[in-house]
Amino acid sequence: MKEMLDTALSSENTILIQKTLRSGQSIKHSGNVVILGDVNPGAEVVAGGHVVVMGAVRGMVHAGAFGDENATVTAFCLNPIQLRICNYITRIPDGNHPEPTEPETARIINQGIVIENISLQGNRLF
Amino acid sequence: MGEVLVITSGKGGVGKTTATANIGTGLALMGKKIVMVDTDIGLRNLDVVMGLENRIVYDIVDVVQGNCRLKQALIKDKRFENMYLLPAAQTKDKTAVSEEQMKNLSDNLKTEFDYIVIDCPAGIEQGFKNAIAGAEKAVVVTTPEVSAVRDADRIVGLLESSGLREPKLIINRIRPQMVKKGDMMSMEDIIEILAVDLLGVVPDDESVVVSTNRGEPAVMDKASRAGQAFRNISQRITGEEIPLMNLEANSGWLEKIKRWVTKS
Ligand SMILES: Nc1ncnc2c1ncn2[C@@H]1O[C@H](COP(=O)(O)OP(=O)(O)OP(=O)(O)O)[C@@H](O)[C@H]1O
Ligand SMILES: [Mg+2]
């Protein structure tokens, strides 16, 4: 998580959105997008690079929208209606599912979108 | 050649989207090839009510602006071979499409489908004009409330001046007990004012709320009263003569309404 944040934040072309995106709101950006809030159902984020959401993703996120297969989507609660990375699309299965309780990252592995749990455990320096 | 049907009301929240989902699904259950079109750009709901939200890649704005082909935007329903949805865009507004474009779209869809059911937004502005632009028949939805009936009357007038003559009426959310006590407008009162043919009466029914939240229209639920009413409505749309169900009519009116329905 920290690593991801560092890359996203240190990259030149990153924007910071300090609010929750509500239904009908949309962010389009050529680089990375960091959101301090949630992405609600009906809202969308389209980024050329990575997307990091310090909150819940319940809407649509598209990372690497202009062809970057290495783009990732990271969120504290990754529960999108639909998730896109580069040319890949995945959607939540039909039916009711419990929301994830731990941060996760989605990335392309072997021609498919894979969601990995990221551990926040480890050393903390004060 | 298919038939283009717009579901409209004037007033918001009276059940247009519910009616569209149920009529569309009802027609599909009868084996018709149908497409539902959500024209409520910016406030789309039909995809959620149909449980198809997670399948949207392209929408109606992408189609009219040429970002994709029509076929790419049509979402095939997982439950029925012959049922499709063309979703609205959520991050645009009503001005993103024009009446001319809607007319072309309807003409295209007509060559592929038996019925095109259009979910109209509330209001009488651009969204309404777009929704009716390509329609050949109109269904007006109202609830048994003075304000909703007033707006329905306005809509009937606007439809007629746009050449959509003889719209059909659905009275939604009727509560027979309240009507009996005189606390709610009766079908009789409403038809008296609007003077249009009745297509059906749908009871106020909790199963609609449950089915809406599940993404499964009430017509799919055999036990649902509202579902039964919508199945009947779908059959009437195809020209079958289905009498009003018990709760749809209080006896004296049954015969009179039968005549209305058969006349149409
Ligand atoms: N027959 C019914 N019984 C119970 N609830 C109903 C019935 N018909 C509609 N509703 C409920 O009424 C609400 C509004 O319905 P709906 O969204 O279909 O209206 P609408 O006319 O499309 O609204 P809008 O103008 O916002 O597009 C929904 O919560 C729906 O579940
Ligand atoms: Mg609606």
CSV table of C-alpha atoms and ligand atoms in Angstrom, one decimal:
chain,number,residue,atom,x,y,z
A,1,MET,CA,0.0,0.0,0.0
A,2,LYS,CA,2.7,2.5,1.1
A,3,GLU,CA,4.8,1.5,-2.0
A,4,MET,CA,1.8,2.1,-4.2
A,5,LEU,CA,1.1,5.4,-2.7
A,6,ASP,CA,4.7,6.5,-3.0
A,7,THR,CA,4.8,5.7,-6.7
A,8,ALA,CA,1.5,7.3,-7.4
A,9,LEU,CA,2.3,10.4,-5.4
A,10,SER,CA,5.9,10.9,-6.6
A,11,SER,CA,4.9,10.6,-10.3
A,12,GLU,CA,4.7,14.0,-12.0
A,13,ASN,CA,1.2,13.8,-13.2
A,14,THR,CA,-0.9,13.0,-10.2
A,15,ILE,CA,-4.0,14.8,-9.0
A,16,LEU,CA,-5.5,14.7,-5.6
A,17,ILE,CA,-9.3,14.8,-5.2
A,18,GLN,CA,-10.3,15.7,-1.7
A,19,LYS,CA,-13.9,14.7,-1.7
A,20,THR,CA,-16.3,11.8,-2.3
A,21,LEU,CA,-17.4,11.4,-5.9
A,22,ARG,CA,-21.2,11.0,-6.0
A,23,SER,CA,-23.4,9.5,-8.6
A,24,GLY,CA,-23.0,11.3,-11.9
A,25,GLN,CA,-19.7,12.9,-11.0
A,26,SER,CA,-16.7,11.9,-13.0
A,27,ILE,CA,-13.0,12.6,-12.9
A,28,LYS,CA,-10.9,12.2,-16.1
A,29,HIS,CA,-7.2,12.6,-15.9
A,30,SER,CA,-4.2,11.6,-18.1
A,31,GLY,CA,-2.0,10.6,-15.1
A,32,ASN,CA,-2.6,9.1,-11.7
A,33,VAL,CA,-5.6,9.9,-9.5
A,34,VAL,CA,-5.6,9.9,-5.7
A,35,ILE,CA,-9.0,10.3,-4.0
A,36,LEU,CA,-9.4,11.1,-0.4
A,37,GLY,CA,-13.0,9.9,-0.2
A,38,ASP,CA,-15.2,7.3,-1.8
A,39,VAL,CA,-16.3,6.6,-5.3
A,40,ASN,CA,-20.0,6.0,-5.1
A,41,PRO,CA,-22.2,3.9,-7.4
A,42,GLY,CA,-22.9,5.9,-10.6
A,43,ALA,CA,-19.6,7.9,-10.3
A,44,GLU,CA,-16.6,7.2,-12.4
A,45,VAL,CA,-12.9,7.8,-12.4
A,46,VAL,CA,-10.9,7.5,-15.6
A,47,ALA,CA,-7.2,7.7,-15.3
A,48,GLY,CA,-4.2,7.2,-17.6
A,49,GLY,CA,-2.2,5.8,-14.8
A,50,HIS,CA,-2.9,4.4,-11.3
A,51,VAL,CA,-5.9,5.1,-9.2
A,52,VAL,CA,-5.7,5.1,-5.4
A,53,VAL,CA,-8.8,5.6,-3.3
A,54,MET,CA,-8.4,6.3,0.4
A,55,GLY,CA,-12.0,5.1,0.9
A,56,ALA,CA,-14.5,2.8,-0.7
A,57,VAL,CA,-14.9,2.2,-4.5
A,58,ARG,CA,-18.5,1.3,-5.2
A,59,GLY,CA,-18.7,2.9,-8.7
A,60,MET,CA,-16.6,2.5,-11.8
A,61,VAL,CA,-12.9,3.0,-12.0
A,62,HIS,CA,-10.8,2.8,-15.1
A,63,ALA,CA,-7.0,2.8,-14.7
A,64,GLY,CA,-4.5,2.8,-17.5
A,65,ALA,CA,-7.3,4.0,-19.7
A,66,PHE,CA,-5.0,5.0,-22.5
A,67,GLY,CA,-3.2,1.6,-22.8
A,68,ASP,CA,-1.0,1.3,-19.7
A,69,GLU,CA,-1.2,-2.4,-18.7
A,70,ASN,CA,0.8,-1.7,-15.6
A,71,ALA,CA,-1.8,0.6,-14.1
A,72,THR,CA,-3.4,-0.5,-10.8
A,73,VAL,CA,-6.4,0.4,-8.7
A,74,THR,CA,-6.0,0.4,-5.0
A,75,ALA,CA,-8.6,1.1,-2.4
A,76,PHE,CA,-9.4,0.6,1.3
A,77,CYS,CA,-12.6,-1.1,0.2
A,78,LEU,CA,-12.5,-2.2,-3.4
A,79,ASN,CA,-16.1,-3.1,-4.3
A,80,PRO,CA,-16.7,-1.5,-7.7
A,81,ILE,CA,-19.8,-2.1,-9.9
A,82,GLN,CA,-17.3,-2.5,-12.6
A,83,LEU,CA,-13.5,-2.2,-12.8
A,84,ARG,CA,-11.4,-1.6,-15.9
A,85,ILE,CA,-7.7,-1.6,-16.4
A,86,CYS,CA,-6.3,-0.8,-19.8
A,87,ASN,CA,-8.6,-2.9,-22.2
A,88,TYR,CA,-9.7,-5.3,-19.5
A,89,ILE,CA,-13.1,-5.2,-17.9
A,90,THR,CA,-14.4,-7.1,-14.9
A,91,ARG,CA,-17.5,-6.7,-12.8
A,92,ILE,CA,-18.8,-7.9,-9.5
A,93,PRO,CA,-20.6,-11.2,-9.8
A,94,ASP,CA,-24.4,-11.0,-9.5
A,95,GLY,CA,-26.0,-11.4,-6.1
A,96,ASN,CA,-25.1,-10.2,-2.7
A,97,HIS,CA,-21.5,-10.2,-1.5
A,98,PRO,CA,-19.9,-8.9,1.7
A,99,GLU,CA,-17.8,-5.9,1.2
A,100,PRO,CA,-14.0,-6.4,1.5
A,101,THR,CA,-12.8,-5.2,4.9
A,102,GLU,CA,-9.1,-4.9,4.0
A,103,PRO,CA,-7.3,-2.8,1.4
A,104,GLU,CA,-6.8,-4.4,-2.0
A,105,THR,CA,-5.0,-3.7,-5.3
A,106,ALA,CA,-6.3,-4.7,-8.7
A,107,ARG,CA,-3.8,-5.2,-11.5
A,108,ILE,CA,-3.5,-7.2,-14.7
A,109,ILE,CA,-1.8,-10.5,-14.3
A,110,ASN,CA,-1.9,-13.1,-17.2
A,111,GLN,CA,-4.5,-11.3,-19.3
A,112,GLY,CA,-6.9,-10.8,-16.5
A,113,ILE,CA,-7.7,-8.4,-13.7
A,114,VAL,CA,-6.6,-9.9,-10.4
A,115,ILE,CA,-7.4,-8.4,-7.0
A,116,GLU,CA,-4.7,-8.8,-4.3
A,117,ASN,CA,-5.1,-8.3,-0.6
A,118,ILE,CA,-2.5,-5.9,0.7
A,119,SER,CA,-1.3,-6.2,4.2
A,120,LEU,CA,-0.9,-3.1,6.1
A,121,GLN,CA,1.0,-4.9,8.8
A,122,GLY,CA,4.7,-4.3,9.2
A,123,ASN,CA,6.9,-1.7,10.8
A,124,ARG,CA,5.7,1.6,11.8
A,125,LEU,CA,8.1,4.4,12.6
A,126,PHE,CA,7.2,7.3,14.7
B,1,MET,CA,-41.1,-3.5,-38.1
B,2,GLY,CA,-41.3,-3.0,-34.3
B,3,GLU,CA,-43.4,-0.7,-32.3
B,4,VAL,CA,-42.0,2.2,-30.3
B,5,LEU,CA,-43.6,2.8,-27.0
B,6,VAL,CA,-42.8,5.7,-24.6
B,7,ILE,CA,-43.6,5.5,-20.9
B,8,THR,CA,-44.1,9.0,-19.6
B,9,SER,CA,-45.9,10.9,-16.7
B,10,GLY,CA,-44.9,14.5,-16.2
B,11,LYS,CA,-44.6,14.1,-12.5
B,12,GLY,CA,-41.6,12.3,-11.0
B,13,GLY,CA,-41.6,9.2,-9.0
B,14,VAL,CA,-45.0,7.8,-10.1
B,15,GLY,CA,-43.6,4.6,-11.6
B,16,LYS,CA,-42.3,5.2,-15.1
B,17,THR,CA,-39.1,3.2,-14.6
B,18,THR,CA,-41.0,0.4,-12.7
B,19,ALA,CA,-43.5,0.3,-15.6
B,20,THR,CA,-40.8,0.2,-18.3
B,21,ALA,CA,-39.0,-2.6,-16.6
B,22,ASN,CA,-42.1,-4.7,-16.0
B,23,ILE,CA,-43.7,-4.1,-19.4
B,24,GLY,CA,-40.4,-4.8,-21.1
B,25,THR,CA,-39.9,-8.0,-19.1
B,26,GLY,CA,-43.6,-8.9,-19.5
B,27,LEU,CA,-43.3,-8.7,-23.3
B,28,ALA,CA,-40.1,-10.7,-23.2
B,29,LEU,CA,-41.8,-13.4,-21.1
B,30,MET,CA,-44.4,-13.6,-24.0
B,31,GLY,CA,-41.5,-14.3,-26.4
B,32,LYS,CA,-41.3,-10.9,-28.0
B,33,LYS,CA,-37.9,-9.5,-28.9
B,34,ILE,CA,-37.7,-6.2,-26.9
B,35,VAL,CA,-35.3,-3.5,-26.0
B,36,MET,CA,-35.7,-1.0,-23.2
B,37,VAL,CA,-34.2,2.4,-23.7
B,38,ASP,CA,-33.4,4.6,-20.7
B,39,THR,CA,-33.6,8.3,-21.7
B,40,ASP,CA,-33.2,9.6,-18.2
B,41,ILE,CA,-29.7,10.9,-18.9
B,42,GLY,CA,-27.9,12.0,-15.7
B,43,LEU,CA,-30.4,10.1,-13.5
B,44,ARG,CA,-30.4,6.7,-14.9
B,45,ASN,CA,-32.2,4.0,-13.0
B,46,LEU,CA,-33.5,1.4,-15.4
B,47,ASP,CA,-30.2,-0.5,-15.3
B,48,VAL,CA,-30.3,-0.8,-11.6
B,49,VAL,CA,-34.0,-1.9,-11.5
B,50,MET,CA,-33.1,-4.5,-14.1
B,51,GLY,CA,-30.0,-5.6,-12.2
B,52,LEU,CA,-27.8,-4.9,-15.2
B,53,GLU,CA,-25.7,-1.9,-13.9
B,54,ASN,CA,-22.5,-3.9,-13.8
B,55,ARG,CA,-22.6,-4.7,-17.5
B,56,ILE,CA,-22.7,-1.1,-18.8
B,57,VAL,CA,-19.7,-0.2,-21.0
B,58,TYR,CA,-21.3,2.1,-23.6
B,59,ASP,CA,-24.5,4.1,-23.3
B,60,ILE,CA,-27.0,6.0,-25.4
B,61,VAL,CA,-24.8,9.1,-25.6
B,62,ASP,CA,-21.9,7.0,-26.9
B,63,VAL,CA,-24.3,5.6,-29.6
B,64,VAL,CA,-25.6,8.9,-30.8
B,65,GLN,CA,-22.2,10.5,-30.7
B,66,GLY,CA,-20.7,7.7,-32.7
B,67,ASN,CA,-18.3,6.5,-30.0
B,68,CYS,CA,-19.5,3.0,-30.5
B,69,ARG,CA,-21.8,1.0,-32.7
B,70,LEU,CA,-25.4,0.5,-31.5
B,71,LYS,CA,-24.9,-3.3,-31.1
B,72,GLN,CA,-22.0,-2.7,-28.7
B,73,ALA,CA,-24.1,-0.6,-26.3
B,74,LEU,CA,-27.0,-3.0,-26.2
B,75,ILE,CA,-26.8,-5.1,-23.0
B,76,LYS,CA,-28.3,-8.5,-23.4
B,77,ASP,CA,-30.2,-9.6,-20.3
B,78,LYS,CA,-28.8,-12.7,-18.6
B,79,ARG,CA,-32.3,-14.1,-18.0
B,80,PHE,CA,-33.9,-13.8,-21.4
B,81,GLU,CA,-32.5,-14.4,-24.8
B,82,ASN,CA,-34.8,-11.8,-26.4
B,83,MET,CA,-34.4,-8.9,-24.0
B,84,TYR,CA,-32.0,-6.0,-24.2
B,85,LEU,CA,-31.3,-2.7,-22.5
B,86,LEU,CA,-29.8,0.5,-23.9
B,87,PRO,CA,-28.7,2.4,-20.8
B,88,ALA,CA,-28.6,6.1,-20.3
B,89,ALA,CA,-25.4,8.0,-19.5
B,90,GLN,CA,-25.0,9.0,-15.9
B,91,THR,CA,-22.3,11.7,-16.2
B,92,LYS,CA,-23.9,13.7,-19.0
B,93,ASP,CA,-27.1,15.7,-19.2
B,94,LYS,CA,-30.3,15.8,-21.3
B,95,THR,CA,-28.7,18.1,-23.9
B,96,ALA,CA,-26.2,15.4,-24.9
B,97,VAL,CA,-28.7,14.0,-27.4
B,98,SER,CA,-31.1,15.7,-29.7
B,99,GLU,CA,-34.7,14.8,-30.9
B,100,GLU,CA,-33.4,14.1,-34.4
B,101,GLN,CA,-30.8,11.6,-33.0
B,102,MET,CA,-33.5,9.9,-30.9
B,103,LYS,CA,-35.7,9.6,-33.9
B,104,ASN,CA,-32.9,7.9,-35.9
B,105,LEU,CA,-32.1,5.6,-33.0
B,106,SER,CA,-35.7,4.5,-32.8
B,107,ASP,CA,-35.8,3.9,-36.5
B,108,ASN,CA,-32.7,1.7,-36.2
B,109,LEU,CA,-34.0,-0.3,-33.3
B,110,LYS,CA,-37.4,-0.8,-35.0
B,111,THR,CA,-35.7,-3.0,-37.7
B,112,GLU,CA,-34.3,-5.4,-35.0
B,113,PHE,CA,-37.0,-5.6,-32.3
B,114,ASP,CA,-40.7,-6.2,-31.9
B,115,TYR,CA,-41.1,-3.6,-29.1
B,116,ILE,CA,-38.9,-0.7,-28.1
B,117,VAL,CA,-40.0,0.5,-24.7
B,118,ILE,CA,-38.6,4.0,-23.8
B,119,ASP,CA,-38.3,5.1,-20.2
B,120,CYS,CA,-38.9,8.9,-20.1
B,121,PRO,CA,-37.6,11.2,-17.5
B,122,ALA,CA,-39.9,13.4,-15.4
B,123,GLY,CA,-40.7,16.9,-16.6
B,124,ILE,CA,-41.7,18.4,-19.9
B,125,GLU,CA,-38.3,19.8,-21.0
B,126,GLN,CA,-35.6,18.4,-23.3
B,127,GLY,CA,-35.5,15.0,-21.8
B,128,PHE,CA,-39.2,14.5,-22.4
B,129,LYS,CA,-39.0,15.8,-25.9
B,130,ASN,CA,-36.1,13.4,-26.7
B,131,ALA,CA,-38.0,10.5,-25.2
B,132,ILE,CA,-41.1,11.0,-27.3
B,133,ALA,CA,-39.3,12.1,-30.5
B,134,GLY,CA,-39.1,8.6,-31.9
B,135,ALA,CA,-42.2,7.1,-30.3
B,136,GLU,CA,-45.3,6.0,-32.1
B,137,LYS,CA,-47.4,5.1,-29.0
B,138,ALA,CA,-47.4,6.6,-25.6
B,139,VAL,CA,-48.3,5.2,-22.2
B,140,VAL,CA,-49.0,7.8,-19.4
B,141,VAL,CA,-48.4,6.6,-15.9
B,142,THR,CA,-50.2,8.4,-13.0
B,143,THR,CA,-50.8,7.7,-9.3
B,144,PRO,CA,-54.2,8.4,-7.7
B,145,GLU,CA,-53.2,11.9,-6.5
B,146,VAL,CA,-54.5,15.2,-7.7
B,147,SER,CA,-51.1,16.6,-8.5
B,148,ALA,CA,-50.0,13.5,-10.5
B,149,VAL,CA,-53.3,13.5,-12.5
B,150,ARG,CA,-52.8,17.2,-13.2
B,151,ASP,CA,-49.4,16.6,-14.6
B,152,ALA,CA,-50.6,13.6,-16.6
B,153,ASP,CA,-53.3,15.8,-18.1
B,154,ARG,CA,-50.6,18.3,-19.2
B,155,ILE,CA,-48.6,15.4,-20.7
B,156,VAL,CA,-51.6,14.1,-22.6
B,157,GLY,CA,-52.0,17.5,-24.1
B,158,LEU,CA,-48.3,17.8,-25.1
B,159,LEU,CA,-48.4,14.3,-26.5
B,160,GLU,CA,-51.4,15.1,-28.6
B,161,SER,CA,-49.8,18.2,-30.0
B,162,SER,CA,-46.7,16.2,-30.9
B,163,GLY,CA,-48.8,13.9,-32.9
B,164,LEU,CA,-48.9,11.1,-30.3
B,165,ARG,CA,-52.7,10.6,-30.3
B,166,GLU,CA,-54.7,8.4,-28.0
B,167,PRO,CA,-52.1,7.7,-25.3
B,168,LYS,CA,-53.0,4.9,-22.9
B,169,LEU,CA,-53.2,5.2,-19.2
B,170,ILE,CA,-51.7,3.2,-16.3
B,171,ILE,CA,-52.9,4.0,-12.8
B,172,ASN,CA,-50.2,2.9,-10.5
B,173,ARG,CA,-50.1,2.4,-6.7
B,174,ILE,CA,-53.8,2.2,-6.2
B,175,ARG,CA,-55.0,1.2,-2.7
B,176,PRO,CA,-58.4,-0.3,-2.9
B,177,GLN,CA,-59.1,0.1,0.8
B,178,MET,CA,-58.4,3.8,0.7
B,179,VAL,CA,-60.5,4.2,-2.4
B,180,LYS,CA,-63.4,2.5,-0.7
B,181,LYS,CA,-63.1,4.8,2.2
B,182,GLY,CA,-63.1,7.8,-0.1
B,183,ASP,CA,-59.6,8.7,0.9
B,184,MET,CA,-58.1,8.1,-2.5
B,185,MET,CA,-59.1,9.1,-6.0
B,186,SER,CA,-60.8,6.2,-7.7
B,187,MET,CA,-60.2,5.0,-11.3
B,188,GLU,CA,-63.5,6.6,-12.1
B,189,ASP,CA,-62.4,10.0,-11.0
B,190,ILE,CA,-59.1,9.8,-12.9
B,191,ILE,CA,-60.6,8.6,-16.1
B,192,GLU,CA,-63.3,11.2,-15.9
B,193,ILE,CA,-60.6,13.9,-15.9
B,194,LEU,CA,-58.1,12.5,-18.4
B,195,ALA,CA,-60.6,10.9,-20.8
B,196,VAL,CA,-58.1,8.4,-22.2
B,197,ASP,CA,-58.2,4.7,-22.6
B,198,LEU,CA,-57.2,2.6,-19.6
B,199,LEU,CA,-54.3,0.2,-20.1
B,200,GLY,CA,-54.3,-1.1,-16.6
B,201,VAL,CA,-54.3,-0.5,-12.9
B,202,VAL,CA,-51.4,-1.6,-10.7
B,203,PRO,CA,-51.9,-2.0,-6.9
B,204,ASP,CA,-49.6,-0.4,-4.4
B,205,ASP,CA,-47.5,-3.5,-3.6
B,206,GLU,CA,-44.5,-4.1,-1.3
B,207,SER,CA,-43.3,-6.7,-3.7
B,208,VAL,CA,-42.4,-3.9,-6.1
B,209,VAL,CA,-39.9,-2.5,-3.7
B,210,VAL,CA,-38.4,-5.9,-3.0
B,211,SER,CA,-38.1,-6.7,-6.7
B,212,THR,CA,-36.7,-3.3,-7.5
B,213,ASN,CA,-34.0,-3.7,-4.9
B,214,ARG,CA,-33.2,-7.2,-6.2
B,215,GLY,CA,-33.0,-6.2,-9.8
B,216,GLU,CA,-35.8,-8.6,-10.8
B,217,PRO,CA,-39.0,-6.9,-12.1
B,218,ALA,CA,-42.2,-8.0,-10.3
B,219,VAL,CA,-43.6,-9.6,-13.4
B,220,MET,CA,-41.1,-12.4,-12.9
B,221,ASP,CA,-42.7,-13.1,-9.5
B,222,LYS,CA,-45.8,-15.3,-10.0
B,223,ALA,CA,-47.0,-14.4,-6.5
B,224,SER,CA,-46.8,-10.6,-6.9
B,225,ARG,CA,-50.1,-8.7,-7.4
B,226,ALA,CA,-48.4,-5.8,-9.1
B,227,GLY,CA,-46.6,-8.4,-11.2
B,228,GLN,CA,-49.9,-9.9,-12.3
B,229,ALA,CA,-51.2,-6.4,-13.2
B,230,PHE,CA,-48.1,-5.8,-15.3
B,231,ARG,CA,-48.4,-9.2,-17.0
B,232,ASN,CA,-51.9,-8.2,-18.0
B,233,ILE,CA,-50.8,-4.8,-19.2
B,234,SER,CA,-48.1,-6.4,-21.4
B,235,GLN,CA,-50.6,-8.8,-22.9
B,236,ARG,CA,-53.0,-5.9,-23.6
B,237,ILE,CA,-50.1,-4.1,-25.4
B,238,THR,CA,-49.8,-7.0,-27.8
B,239,GLY,CA,-53.5,-6.7,-28.5
B,240,GLU,CA,-54.9,-9.4,-26.3
B,241,GLU,CA,-58.2,-8.7,-24.5
B,242,ILE,CA,-57.5,-9.3,-20.9
B,243,PRO,CA,-60.2,-8.2,-18.4
B,244,LEU,CA,-59.1,-6.1,-15.4
B,245,MET,CA,-58.3,-8.2,-12.4
B,246,ASN,CA,-60.5,-8.0,-9.4
B,247,LEU,CA,-58.5,-5.5,-7.5
B,248,GLU,CA,-58.1,-3.5,-10.6
B,249,ALA,CA,-61.7,-2.8,-10.8
B,250,ASN,CA,-64.6,-2.5,-8.4
B,251,SER,CA,-67.3,-4.5,-10.0
B,252,GLY,CA,-69.6,-1.8,-11.5
B,253,TRP,CA,-66.7,-0.5,-13.5
B,254,LEU,CA,-65.5,-3.7,-14.8
B,255,GLU,CA,-67.8,-3.9,-17.8
B,256,LYS,CA,-67.2,-0.3,-18.8
B,257,ILE,CA,-63.5,-0.6,-18.7
B,258,LYS,CA,-63.6,-3.9,-20.6
B,259,ARG,CA,-65.3,-2.0,-23.3
B,260,TRP,CA,-62.5,0.7,-23.2
B,261,VAL,CA,-59.8,-1.9,-23.4
B,262,THR,CA,-61.4,-3.8,-26.2
B,263,LYS,CA,-62.2,-0.6,-28.1
B,264,SER,CA,-58.5,0.2,-28.3
C,1,LIG,N1,-47.1,-0.4,-7.7
C,1,LIG,C1,-46.1,0.0,-6.8
C,1,LIG,N2,-46.2,-0.4,-5.5
C,1,LIG,C2,-45.2,0.0,-4.6
C,1,LIG,N3,-44.2,0.8,-4.9
C,1,LIG,C3,-44.1,1.3,-6.2
C,1,LIG,C4,-45.0,0.9,-7.2
C,1,LIG,N4,-44.7,1.5,-8.3
C,1,LIG,C5,-43.6,2.2,-8.1
C,1,LIG,N5,-43.2,2.1,-6.8
C,1,LIG,C6,-42.0,2.7,-6.1
C,1,LIG,O1,-42.1,4.1,-6.3
C,1,LIG,C7,-40.8,4.6,-6.5
C,1,LIG,C8,-40.7,5.4,-7.8
C,1,LIG,O2,-40.9,4.5,-8.9
C,1,LIG,P1,-40.1,4.8,-10.3
C,1,LIG,O3,-38.6,4.9,-10.0
C,1,LIG,O4,-40.5,3.7,-11.2
C,1,LIG,O5,-40.7,6.1,-10.7
C,1,LIG,P2,-40.3,7.1,-11.9
C,1,LIG,O6,-41.6,7.7,-12.4
C,1,LIG,O7,-39.5,6.3,-12.9
C,1,LIG,O8,-39.5,8.2,-11.2
C,1,LIG,P3,-38.6,9.3,-11.9
C,1,LIG,O9,-39.5,10.4,-12.3
C,1,LIG,O10,-37.7,9.8,-10.8
C,1,LIG,O11,-37.9,8.7,-13.0
C,1,LIG,C9,-39.9,3.4,-6.5
C,1,LIG,O12,-39.3,3.3,-5.2
C,1,LIG,C10,-40.7,2.2,-6.7
C,1,LIG,O13,-40.2,1.1,-6.1
C,2,MG,MG,-37.5,6.8,-13.7
